[in-house]
Amino acid sequence: MRSIYAAVPLIAAAGAAASYPSDRWVFGDSLFYLGPPSGNARITKATYSIVPPSVPSGAKVSNADDEVWVSVWVGASSSAGSDYTNLYQPLFNWSPDQESQGCSATDEEWCVAASTYTPDGQVGQSYVPVPSDSTVDFEIAVVDKKVIQTVTIGGKVTSQQSDALDDPLQYLYSSNECYTGSGSCGTLGGYTIANLTVTLSEADTNFASVMDLDDVTDATFSSSDGGITWHTDRVTVSSIDFDSTDDTELSSF
Ligand SMILES: *[C@@H]1O[C@H](CO)[C@@H](O)[C@H](O)[C@H]1NC(C)=O
């Protein structure tokens, strides 16, 4: 659960069906990437909603003790993807064997949890099953010197975590990733990151200019209060074939 910006395309053959190595991370090439704000402005809050797509199809596992899994998330960080900074990343997770991930869902459902990548390891809550077709609301908020992640389904808080803020937040980005385990992840359907609102500590009228879109479409990221609060109705993420080098990049770790 790290950033695509730590990823390098090790397999250059465009369009080839990948035979990715085992126990590696593969990142989908459909994401948005936002930051940094200009001047002293920092990200203080991000809220958004996601209806997860159907669970991935076509995943293969050859050793049940070494499962594959797929994660979908939006995360906030002080850095553009350094391994040495926290990444506050409440995430959806799916595996053909959900129990291997500590989640009581069936293989037709996603699981969700507040979770933080730290340089000392991942610190996350237990996964909670997401009922099919649920809208899941996320909030990542800086409160005092803490970052509070809140995951809500149907108005009920499903997962929450508070971590120390390591450094002020300057980046928000989305990702979908496959851990190849002893197999391959198959295809993830497209999904929408809806009602995305990002709040800054002070106005930055140019914040939209640091919104990068990589094979996603954005409804229009704009501010109606002079640059403090930024909003888009939706960022639409494409379907990812995790087994194709057209759609993915293999991590270097
Ligand atoms: C969008 O998010 C805001 C919180 O930022 C919330 O108040 C509002 O109800 C949401 N709108 C929809 C259509 O879900």
Short mmCIF file of C-alpha atoms in Angstrom, two decimals, residues 108-227:
data_model
loop_
_atom_site.label_atom_id
_atom_site.label_comp_id
_atom_site.label_asym_id
_atom_site.label_seq_id
_atom_site.Cartn_x
_atom_site.Cartn_y
_atom_site.Cartn_z
CA GLU A 108 -18.30 -11.20 -3.72
CA GLU A 109 -17.83 -8.26 -1.35
CA TRP A 110 -15.16 -5.70 -0.62
CA CYS A 111 -13.80 -4.92 2.81
CA VAL A 112 -12.93 -1.46 4.04
CA ALA A 113 -10.79 0.00 6.85
CA ALA A 114 -9.10 3.15 7.99
CA SER A 115 -5.39 2.54 7.46
CA THR A 116 -2.07 4.38 7.46
CA TYR A 117 1.17 3.49 5.77
CA THR A 118 4.02 4.53 8.06
CA PRO A 119 7.76 4.04 7.55
CA ASP A 120 7.56 1.48 10.38
CA GLY A 121 4.75 -0.50 8.73
CA GLN A 122 1.05 -0.36 8.03
CA VAL A 123 -1.19 0.65 10.94
CA GLY A 124 -4.80 -0.16 10.19
CA GLN A 125 -8.12 -1.12 11.65
CA SER A 126 -9.66 -4.55 11.06
CA TYR A 127 -11.43 -4.86 7.75
CA VAL A 128 -15.20 -4.55 7.73
CA PRO A 129 -17.36 -6.07 4.95
CA VAL A 130 -18.98 -3.59 2.57
CA PRO A 131 -22.52 -4.63 1.62
CA SER A 132 -22.87 -4.77 -2.20
CA ASP A 133 -23.70 -1.47 -3.90
CA SER A 134 -23.11 0.57 -0.74
CA THR A 135 -21.96 4.15 -1.00
CA VAL A 136 -18.98 4.50 1.31
CA ASP A 137 -18.20 8.00 2.61
CA PHE A 138 -14.64 8.89 3.56
CA GLU A 139 -13.13 11.75 5.51
CA ILE A 140 -9.45 12.43 6.12
CA ALA A 141 -9.21 15.41 8.47
CA VAL A 142 -6.38 17.14 10.29
CA VAL A 143 -7.49 17.97 13.83
CA ASP A 144 -4.85 19.56 16.04
CA LYS A 145 -1.73 17.51 15.30
CA LYS A 146 -3.66 14.39 14.38
CA VAL A 147 -5.11 12.92 11.22
CA ILE A 148 -8.51 11.35 11.72
CA GLN A 149 -9.84 8.98 9.08
CA THR A 150 -13.53 8.21 9.19
CA VAL A 151 -15.28 5.65 7.01
CA THR A 152 -19.07 5.82 7.03
CA ILE A 153 -21.65 3.54 5.39
CA GLY A 154 -25.31 4.54 5.44
CA GLY A 155 -24.67 7.22 8.05
CA LYS A 156 -22.97 4.77 10.42
CA VAL A 157 -19.27 5.07 11.25
CA THR A 158 -17.77 1.77 10.11
CA SER A 159 -14.07 2.37 10.68
CA GLN A 160 -12.11 5.19 12.25
CA GLN A 161 -8.48 5.82 13.08
CA SER A 162 -6.49 8.67 14.56
CA ASP A 163 -2.76 8.97 13.90
CA ALA A 164 -0.20 11.62 14.66
CA LEU A 165 0.31 14.02 11.77
CA ASP A 166 3.95 13.57 10.79
CA ASP A 167 4.13 16.65 8.58
CA PRO A 168 1.52 18.99 7.10
CA LEU A 169 -0.42 17.38 4.24
CA GLN A 170 0.35 18.58 0.75
CA TYR A 171 -0.74 15.75 -1.52
CA LEU A 172 -3.89 13.76 -2.14
CA TYR A 173 -3.91 10.95 -4.69
CA SER A 174 -5.81 7.88 -5.67
CA SER A 175 -4.57 4.42 -6.43
CA ASN A 176 -5.62 0.90 -7.21
CA GLU A 177 -3.12 -1.82 -6.63
CA CYS A 178 -2.64 -5.55 -6.85
CA TYR A 179 -0.45 -7.66 -4.62
CA THR A 180 0.41 -10.60 -6.84
CA GLY A 181 1.02 -13.10 -4.04
CA SER A 182 1.18 -16.52 -5.69
CA GLY A 183 -1.01 -15.51 -8.60
CA SER A 184 -2.55 -12.59 -10.45
CA CYS A 185 -5.36 -10.15 -9.71
CA GLY A 186 -7.46 -10.21 -12.88
CA THR A 187 -9.57 -7.21 -13.86
CA LEU A 188 -10.94 -4.45 -11.67
CA GLY A 189 -14.01 -2.60 -12.95
CA GLY A 190 -14.12 1.17 -13.25
CA TYR A 191 -15.45 3.25 -10.37
CA THR A 192 -16.17 6.85 -9.41
CA ILE A 193 -14.64 8.96 -6.68
CA ALA A 194 -17.67 11.18 -6.10
CA ASN A 195 -18.28 14.46 -4.33
CA LEU A 196 -14.60 15.10 -3.68
CA THR A 197 -14.05 18.16 -1.51
CA VAL A 198 -10.59 19.28 -0.41
CA THR A 199 -10.14 22.03 2.17
CA LEU A 200 -6.97 24.09 2.48
CA SER A 201 -5.59 25.96 5.48
CA GLU A 202 -5.50 29.14 3.41
CA ALA A 203 -6.58 30.20 -0.05
CA ASP A 204 -4.71 28.97 -3.11
CA THR A 205 -6.41 30.18 -6.26
CA ASN A 206 -4.12 27.99 -8.41
CA PHE A 207 -4.77 24.68 -6.69
CA ALA A 208 -6.60 23.22 -9.71
CA SER A 209 -3.39 23.60 -11.72
CA VAL A 210 -1.72 20.90 -9.59
CA MET A 211 -4.49 18.35 -10.23
CA ASP A 212 -2.99 15.71 -12.54
CA LEU A 213 -5.27 13.23 -14.24
CA ASP A 214 -3.81 9.95 -15.45
CA ASP A 215 -6.43 8.10 -17.48
CA VAL A 216 -9.28 9.41 -15.34
CA THR A 217 -11.85 12.06 -16.16
CA ASP A 218 -12.67 14.86 -13.77
CA ALA A 219 -15.99 16.70 -13.75
CA THR A 220 -14.20 20.05 -12.95
CA PHE A 221 -12.13 20.72 -9.89
CA SER A 222 -12.98 24.24 -8.82
CA SER A 223 -13.43 26.54 -5.84
CA SER A 224 -16.43 28.71 -5.14
CA ASP A 225 -14.95 30.48 -2.10
CA GLY A 226 -11.78 32.01 -3.50
CA GLY A 227 -9.51 28.99 -3.16
#
